[in-house]
Short mmCIF file of C-alpha atoms (C1' of nucleotides) in Angstrom, two decimals:
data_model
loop_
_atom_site.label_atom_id
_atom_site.label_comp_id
_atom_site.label_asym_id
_atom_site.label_seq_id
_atom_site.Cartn_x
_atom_site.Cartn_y
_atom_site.Cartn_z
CA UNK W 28 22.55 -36.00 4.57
CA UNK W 29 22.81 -32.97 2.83
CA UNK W 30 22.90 -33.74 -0.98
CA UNK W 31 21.19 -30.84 -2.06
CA UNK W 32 24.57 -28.78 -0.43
CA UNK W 33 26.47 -31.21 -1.91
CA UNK W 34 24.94 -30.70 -5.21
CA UNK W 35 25.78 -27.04 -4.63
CA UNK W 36 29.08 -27.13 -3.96
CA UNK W 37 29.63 -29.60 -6.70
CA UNK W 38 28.36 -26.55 -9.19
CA UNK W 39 30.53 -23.79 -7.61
CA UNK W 40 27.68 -21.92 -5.95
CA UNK W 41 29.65 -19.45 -4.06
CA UNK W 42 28.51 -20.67 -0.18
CA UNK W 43 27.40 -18.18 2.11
CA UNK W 44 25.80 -18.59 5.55
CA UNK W 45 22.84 -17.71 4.61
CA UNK W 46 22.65 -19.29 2.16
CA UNK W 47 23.82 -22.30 3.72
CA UNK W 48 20.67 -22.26 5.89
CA UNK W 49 18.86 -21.89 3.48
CA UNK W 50 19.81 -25.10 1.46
CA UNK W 51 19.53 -26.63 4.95
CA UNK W 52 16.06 -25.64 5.72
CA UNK W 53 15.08 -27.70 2.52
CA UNK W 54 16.56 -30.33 2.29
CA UNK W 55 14.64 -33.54 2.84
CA UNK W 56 11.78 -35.17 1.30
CA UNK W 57 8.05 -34.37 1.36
CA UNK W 58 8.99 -30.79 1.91
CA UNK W 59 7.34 -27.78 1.00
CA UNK W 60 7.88 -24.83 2.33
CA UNK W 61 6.59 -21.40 1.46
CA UNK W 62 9.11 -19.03 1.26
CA UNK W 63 8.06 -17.11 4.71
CA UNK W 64 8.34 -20.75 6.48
CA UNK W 65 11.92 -20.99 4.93
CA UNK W 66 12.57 -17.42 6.32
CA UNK W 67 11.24 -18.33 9.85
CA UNK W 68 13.27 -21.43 9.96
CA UNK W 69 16.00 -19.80 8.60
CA UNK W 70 15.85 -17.33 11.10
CA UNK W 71 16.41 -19.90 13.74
CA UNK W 72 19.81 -20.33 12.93
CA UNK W 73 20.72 -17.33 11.62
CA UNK W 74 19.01 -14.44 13.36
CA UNK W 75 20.10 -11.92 10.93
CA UNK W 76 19.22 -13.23 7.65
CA UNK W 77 17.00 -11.00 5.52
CA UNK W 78 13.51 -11.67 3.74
CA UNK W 79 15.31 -10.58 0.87
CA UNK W 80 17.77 -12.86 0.88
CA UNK W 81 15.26 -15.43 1.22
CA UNK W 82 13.90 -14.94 -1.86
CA UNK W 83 16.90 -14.29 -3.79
CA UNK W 84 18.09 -17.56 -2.54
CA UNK W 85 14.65 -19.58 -3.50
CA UNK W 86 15.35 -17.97 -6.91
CA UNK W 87 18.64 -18.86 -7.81
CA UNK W 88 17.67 -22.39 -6.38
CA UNK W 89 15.10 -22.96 -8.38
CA UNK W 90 17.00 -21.19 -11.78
CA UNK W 91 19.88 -23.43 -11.13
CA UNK W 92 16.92 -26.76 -11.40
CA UNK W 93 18.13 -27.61 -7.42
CA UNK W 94 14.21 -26.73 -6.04
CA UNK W 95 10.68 -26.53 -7.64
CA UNK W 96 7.95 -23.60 -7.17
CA UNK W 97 4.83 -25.75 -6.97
CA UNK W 98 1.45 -24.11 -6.96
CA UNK W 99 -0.48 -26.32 -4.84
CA UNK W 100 -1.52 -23.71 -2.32
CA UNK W 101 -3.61 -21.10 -3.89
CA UNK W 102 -1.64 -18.23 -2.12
CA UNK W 103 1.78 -18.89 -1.73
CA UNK W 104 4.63 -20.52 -4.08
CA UNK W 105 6.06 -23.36 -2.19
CA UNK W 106 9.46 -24.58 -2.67
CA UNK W 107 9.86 -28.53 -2.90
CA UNK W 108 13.52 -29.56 -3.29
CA UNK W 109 12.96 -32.71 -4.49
CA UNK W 110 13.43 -31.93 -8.07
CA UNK W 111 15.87 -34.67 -9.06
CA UNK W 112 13.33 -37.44 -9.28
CA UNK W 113 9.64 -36.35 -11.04
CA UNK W 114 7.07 -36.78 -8.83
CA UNK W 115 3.49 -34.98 -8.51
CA UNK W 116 1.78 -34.17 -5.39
CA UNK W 117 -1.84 -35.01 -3.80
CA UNK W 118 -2.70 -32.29 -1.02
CA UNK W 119 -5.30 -32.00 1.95
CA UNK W 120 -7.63 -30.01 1.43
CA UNK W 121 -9.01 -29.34 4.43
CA UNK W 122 -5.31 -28.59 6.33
CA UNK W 123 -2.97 -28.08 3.43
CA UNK W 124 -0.55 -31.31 4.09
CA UNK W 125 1.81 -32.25 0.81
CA UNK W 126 2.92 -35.73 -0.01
CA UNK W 127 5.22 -36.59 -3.20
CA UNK W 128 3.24 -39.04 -5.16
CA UNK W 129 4.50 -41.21 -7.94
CA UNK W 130 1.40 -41.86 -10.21
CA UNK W 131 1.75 -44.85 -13.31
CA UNK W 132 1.79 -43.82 -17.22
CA UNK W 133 2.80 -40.99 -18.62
CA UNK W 134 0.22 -37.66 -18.61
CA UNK W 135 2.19 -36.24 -21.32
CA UNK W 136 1.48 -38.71 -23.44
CA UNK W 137 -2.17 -38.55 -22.83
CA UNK W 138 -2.89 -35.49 -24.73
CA UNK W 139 -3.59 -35.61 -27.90
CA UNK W 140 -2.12 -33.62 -30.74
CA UNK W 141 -5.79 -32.52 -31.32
CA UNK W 142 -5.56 -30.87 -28.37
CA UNK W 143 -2.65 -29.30 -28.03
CA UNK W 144 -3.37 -26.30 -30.49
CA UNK W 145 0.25 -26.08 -31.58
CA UNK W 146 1.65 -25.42 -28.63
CA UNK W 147 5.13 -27.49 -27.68
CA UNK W 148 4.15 -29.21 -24.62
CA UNK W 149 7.23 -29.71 -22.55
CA UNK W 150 6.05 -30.48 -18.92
CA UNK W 151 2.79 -31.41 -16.84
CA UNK W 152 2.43 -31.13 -13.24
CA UNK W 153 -0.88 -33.30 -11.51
CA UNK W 154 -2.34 -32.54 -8.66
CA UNK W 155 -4.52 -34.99 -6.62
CA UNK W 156 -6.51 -33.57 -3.51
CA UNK W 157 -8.43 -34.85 -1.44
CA UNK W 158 -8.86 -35.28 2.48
CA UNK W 159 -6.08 -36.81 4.47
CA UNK W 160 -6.30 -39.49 7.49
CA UNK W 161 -6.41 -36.99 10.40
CA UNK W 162 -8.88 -34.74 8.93
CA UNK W 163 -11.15 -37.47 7.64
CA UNK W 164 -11.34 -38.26 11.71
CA UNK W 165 -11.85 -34.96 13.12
CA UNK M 28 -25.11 -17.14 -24.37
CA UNK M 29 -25.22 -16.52 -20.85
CA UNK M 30 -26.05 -20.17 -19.68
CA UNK M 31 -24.20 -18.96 -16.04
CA UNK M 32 -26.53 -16.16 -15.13
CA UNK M 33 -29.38 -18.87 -16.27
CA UNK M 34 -28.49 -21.16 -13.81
CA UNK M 35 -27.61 -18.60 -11.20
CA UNK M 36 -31.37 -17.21 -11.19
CA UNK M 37 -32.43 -20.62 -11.26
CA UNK M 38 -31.18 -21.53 -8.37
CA UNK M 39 -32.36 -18.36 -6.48
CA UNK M 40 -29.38 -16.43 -6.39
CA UNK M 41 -30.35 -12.51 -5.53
CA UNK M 42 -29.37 -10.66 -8.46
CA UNK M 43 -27.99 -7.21 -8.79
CA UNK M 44 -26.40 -5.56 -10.87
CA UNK M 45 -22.80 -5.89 -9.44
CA UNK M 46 -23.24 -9.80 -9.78
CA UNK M 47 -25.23 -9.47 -13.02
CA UNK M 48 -21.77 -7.37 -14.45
CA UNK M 49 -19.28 -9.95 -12.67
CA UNK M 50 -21.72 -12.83 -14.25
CA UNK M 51 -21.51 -12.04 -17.48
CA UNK M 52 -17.61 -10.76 -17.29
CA UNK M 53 -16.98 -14.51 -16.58
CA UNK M 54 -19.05 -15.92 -19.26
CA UNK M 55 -17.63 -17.92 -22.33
CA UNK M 56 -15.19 -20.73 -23.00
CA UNK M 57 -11.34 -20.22 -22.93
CA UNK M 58 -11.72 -17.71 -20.35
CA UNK M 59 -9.38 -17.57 -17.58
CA UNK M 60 -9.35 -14.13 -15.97
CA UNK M 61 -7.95 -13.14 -12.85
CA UNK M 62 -9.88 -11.40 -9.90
CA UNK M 63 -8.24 -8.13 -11.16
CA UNK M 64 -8.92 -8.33 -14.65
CA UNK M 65 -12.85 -9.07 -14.07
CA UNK M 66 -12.60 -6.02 -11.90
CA UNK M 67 -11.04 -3.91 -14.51
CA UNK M 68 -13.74 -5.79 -17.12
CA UNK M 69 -16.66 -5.01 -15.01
CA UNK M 70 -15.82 -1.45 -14.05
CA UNK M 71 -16.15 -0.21 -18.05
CA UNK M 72 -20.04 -1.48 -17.67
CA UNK M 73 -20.53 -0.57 -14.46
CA UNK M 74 -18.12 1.88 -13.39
CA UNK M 75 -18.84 2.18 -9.25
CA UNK M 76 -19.05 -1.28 -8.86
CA UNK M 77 -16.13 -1.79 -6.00
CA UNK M 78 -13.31 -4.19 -5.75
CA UNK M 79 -14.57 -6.01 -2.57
CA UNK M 80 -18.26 -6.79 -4.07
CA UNK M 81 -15.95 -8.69 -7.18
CA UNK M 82 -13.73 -11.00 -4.81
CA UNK M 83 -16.94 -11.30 -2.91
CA UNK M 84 -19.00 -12.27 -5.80
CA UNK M 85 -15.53 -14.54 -7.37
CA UNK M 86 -15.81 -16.28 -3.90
CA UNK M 87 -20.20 -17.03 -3.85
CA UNK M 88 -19.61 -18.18 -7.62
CA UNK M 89 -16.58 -20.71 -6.44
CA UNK M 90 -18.85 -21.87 -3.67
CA UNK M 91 -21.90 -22.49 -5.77
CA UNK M 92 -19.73 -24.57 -8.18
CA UNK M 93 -20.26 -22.54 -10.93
CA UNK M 94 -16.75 -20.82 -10.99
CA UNK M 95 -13.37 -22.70 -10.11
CA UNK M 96 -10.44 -21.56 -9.06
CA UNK M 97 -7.33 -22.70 -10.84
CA UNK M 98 -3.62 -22.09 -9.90
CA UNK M 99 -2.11 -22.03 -13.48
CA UNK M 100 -0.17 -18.66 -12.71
CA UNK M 101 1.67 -18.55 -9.76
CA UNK M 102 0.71 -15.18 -8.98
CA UNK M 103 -2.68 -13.96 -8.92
CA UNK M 104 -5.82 -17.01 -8.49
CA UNK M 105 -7.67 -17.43 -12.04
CA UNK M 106 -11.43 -17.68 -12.42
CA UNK M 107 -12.80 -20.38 -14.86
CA UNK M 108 -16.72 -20.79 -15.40
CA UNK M 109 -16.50 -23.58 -17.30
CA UNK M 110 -17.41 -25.64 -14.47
CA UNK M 111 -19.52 -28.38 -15.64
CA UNK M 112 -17.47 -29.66 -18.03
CA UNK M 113 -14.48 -31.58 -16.90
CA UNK M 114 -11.32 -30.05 -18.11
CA UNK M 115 -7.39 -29.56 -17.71
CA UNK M 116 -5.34 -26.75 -18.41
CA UNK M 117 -2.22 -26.13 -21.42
CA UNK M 118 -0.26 -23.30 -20.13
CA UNK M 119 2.35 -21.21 -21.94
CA UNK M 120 5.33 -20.36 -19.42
CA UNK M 121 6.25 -17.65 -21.52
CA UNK M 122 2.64 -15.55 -22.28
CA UNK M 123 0.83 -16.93 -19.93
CA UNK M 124 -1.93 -17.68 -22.34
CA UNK M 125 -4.41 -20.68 -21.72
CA UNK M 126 -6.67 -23.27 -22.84
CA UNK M 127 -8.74 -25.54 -21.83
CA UNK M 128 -7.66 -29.32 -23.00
CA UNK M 129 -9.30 -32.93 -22.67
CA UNK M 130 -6.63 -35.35 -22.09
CA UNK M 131 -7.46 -38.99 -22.88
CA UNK M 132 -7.76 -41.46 -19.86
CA UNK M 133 -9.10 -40.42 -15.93
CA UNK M 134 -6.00 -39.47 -14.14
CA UNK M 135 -7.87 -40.37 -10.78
CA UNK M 136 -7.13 -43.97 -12.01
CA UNK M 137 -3.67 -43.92 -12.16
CA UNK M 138 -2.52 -43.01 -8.55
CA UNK M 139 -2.39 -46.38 -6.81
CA UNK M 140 -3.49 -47.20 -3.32
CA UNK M 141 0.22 -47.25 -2.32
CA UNK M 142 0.54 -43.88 -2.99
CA UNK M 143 -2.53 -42.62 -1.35
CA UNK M 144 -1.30 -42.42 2.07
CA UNK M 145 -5.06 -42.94 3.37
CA UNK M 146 -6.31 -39.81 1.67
CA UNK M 147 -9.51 -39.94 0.26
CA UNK M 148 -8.64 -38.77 -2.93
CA UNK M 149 -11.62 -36.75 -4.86
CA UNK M 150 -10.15 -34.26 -7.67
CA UNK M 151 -7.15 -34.18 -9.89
CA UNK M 152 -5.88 -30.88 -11.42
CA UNK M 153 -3.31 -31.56 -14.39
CA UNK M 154 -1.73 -28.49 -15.98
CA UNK M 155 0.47 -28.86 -18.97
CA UNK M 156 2.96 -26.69 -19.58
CA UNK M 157 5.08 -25.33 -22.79
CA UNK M 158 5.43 -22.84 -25.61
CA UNK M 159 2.49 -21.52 -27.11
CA UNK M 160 2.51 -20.61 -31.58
CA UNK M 161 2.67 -17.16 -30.86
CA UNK M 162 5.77 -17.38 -28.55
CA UNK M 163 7.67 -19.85 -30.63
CA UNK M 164 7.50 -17.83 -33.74
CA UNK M 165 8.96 -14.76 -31.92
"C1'" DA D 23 -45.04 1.07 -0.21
"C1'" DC D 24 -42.90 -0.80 3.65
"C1'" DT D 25 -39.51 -3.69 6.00
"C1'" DT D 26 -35.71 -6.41 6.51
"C1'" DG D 27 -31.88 -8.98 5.83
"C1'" DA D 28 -28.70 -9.45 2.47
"C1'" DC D 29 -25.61 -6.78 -0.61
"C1'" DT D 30 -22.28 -3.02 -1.68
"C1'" DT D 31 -19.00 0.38 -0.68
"C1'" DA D 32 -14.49 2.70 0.44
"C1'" DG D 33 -10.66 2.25 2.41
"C1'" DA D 34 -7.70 0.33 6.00
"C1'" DC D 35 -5.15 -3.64 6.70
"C1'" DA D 36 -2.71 -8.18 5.80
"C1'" DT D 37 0.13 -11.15 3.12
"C1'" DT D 38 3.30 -12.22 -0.38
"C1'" DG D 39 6.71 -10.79 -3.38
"C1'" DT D 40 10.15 -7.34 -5.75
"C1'" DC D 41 13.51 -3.69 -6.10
"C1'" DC D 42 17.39 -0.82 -5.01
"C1'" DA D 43 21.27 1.57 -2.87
"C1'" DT D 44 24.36 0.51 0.52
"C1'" DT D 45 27.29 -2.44 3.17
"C1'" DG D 46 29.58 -6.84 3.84
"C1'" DT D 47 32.27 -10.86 2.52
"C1'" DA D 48 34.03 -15.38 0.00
"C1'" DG D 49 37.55 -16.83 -2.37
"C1'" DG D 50 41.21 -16.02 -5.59
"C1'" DA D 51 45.50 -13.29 -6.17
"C1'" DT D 52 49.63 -11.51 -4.14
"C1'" DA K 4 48.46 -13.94 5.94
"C1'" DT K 5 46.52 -10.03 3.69
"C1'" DC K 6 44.29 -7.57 0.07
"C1'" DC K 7 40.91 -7.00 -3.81
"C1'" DT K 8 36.96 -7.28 -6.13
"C1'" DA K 9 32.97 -9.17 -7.79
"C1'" DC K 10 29.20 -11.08 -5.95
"C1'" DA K 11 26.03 -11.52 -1.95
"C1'" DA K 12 23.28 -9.64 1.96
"C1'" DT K 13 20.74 -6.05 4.08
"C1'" DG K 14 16.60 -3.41 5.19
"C1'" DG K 15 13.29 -0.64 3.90
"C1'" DA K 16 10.31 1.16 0.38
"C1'" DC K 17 7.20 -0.33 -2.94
"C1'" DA K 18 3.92 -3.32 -5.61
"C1'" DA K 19 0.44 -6.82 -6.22
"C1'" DT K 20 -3.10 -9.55 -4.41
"C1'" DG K 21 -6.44 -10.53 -1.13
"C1'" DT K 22 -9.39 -9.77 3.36
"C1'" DC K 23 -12.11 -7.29 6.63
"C1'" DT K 24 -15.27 -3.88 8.69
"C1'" DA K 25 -18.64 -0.33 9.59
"C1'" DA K 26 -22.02 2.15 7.47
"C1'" DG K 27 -25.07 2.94 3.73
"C1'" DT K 28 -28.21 0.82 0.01
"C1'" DC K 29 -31.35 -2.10 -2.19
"C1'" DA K 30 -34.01 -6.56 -3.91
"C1'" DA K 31 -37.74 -9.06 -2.93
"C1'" DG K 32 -41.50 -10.62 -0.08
"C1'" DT K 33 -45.69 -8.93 2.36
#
DNA sequence: ACTTGACTTAGACATTGTCCATTGTAGGAT
DNA sequence: ATCCTACAATGGACAATGTCTAAGTCAAGT
């Protein structure tokens, strides 16, 4: 189940409760949490667990290459820990629902040198939006 | 040179002098300011112009279409009015600096029905990331 | 020059994120 | 099993960004 704790482990990452929970809370696919959601889950099995904490933990998660900040909400970071296998995302934007999306070709190979103004382009991150099924019926 | 405040009186849009100052903050190519920095910008022309008249002008201009929005940072929303020409965005992750960029190819075209999930996909945002000159010389 | 509805203002408030000094604890050493 | 110590957690202050409201002001039509 839990092969992001796993993963962990596997690196020596000193295992706390806390943080723990909070490798719990993300693991899975298609999920993106802000970092308050993570808290409020968190919180559910740990009742004592600190905002702080929270972040700290998001941080060293996503230092150590385990979770991605994706900017797909214009106000929070949201934390997607499915960073072992390059995907993109295409989001609702009516309600704000996230699926992983595997698009064909390469983007990174679809700029230019012309227009990359000597800059060493390393990564590129796509997002699609649009409207999702239940919102195009309401 | 100010093509924006052009169209904006063109299409009617009460002018004052707040959202004259804001307008012409935001004009140009290659700029990418956030809702902070126009305020700082627009303050040395008009100094008692208030922050709440520039997130409420940011906001009209995004609904009009003649602004967007784009989530390059992961802090603080940017304002581009380059709106009618279709563009991407070539991030450094160390400066922050960016430009606009034209990739070759219509990204919309490459995310396959299978990985639409019944979304009605309209818009793709693609932001390349890496190390600008500046930052690799240093 | 009026009048009116839309615009602007200042500042309180909300949300998201960071920092720091103190307290607690995981995991190796004894 | 217990003790140490470096690392982790806490909570509360602070910072940055964004939103809202009530009251005053003004652009534009008549």
């Amino acid at each position: 189940m839990s092969d992001l704790l796993e993963r962990l482990r596997g690196r020596g990452w000193r295992m706390t409760a806390q943080r723990r929970v909070v490798a719990e809370v993300l693991d899975g696919e298609h999920v993106h949490l802000t970092a308050d959601e993570v808290h409020a889950r968190a919180v559910g099995r740990l009742p004592e667990i600190s905002r702080a904490t929270v972040y700290n933990t998001l941080g060293e998660l996503v230092s150590l290459g385990e979770v991605l900040e994706v900017a797909t909400d214009k106000r929070a970071k949201r934390y997607d820990p499915n960073a072992h296998q390059p995907h993109h995302h295409l989001v609702c934007a009516q309600c704000g629902a996230i699926r992983d999306v595997h698009p064909i070709g390469n983007p990174l190979a679809d700029l230019p040198d012309s227009e990359r103004f000597g800059f060493t382009v390393s990564d590129v991150e796509v997002t699609y939006r649009g409207t999702c099924p239940n919102c195009a019926a309401a």
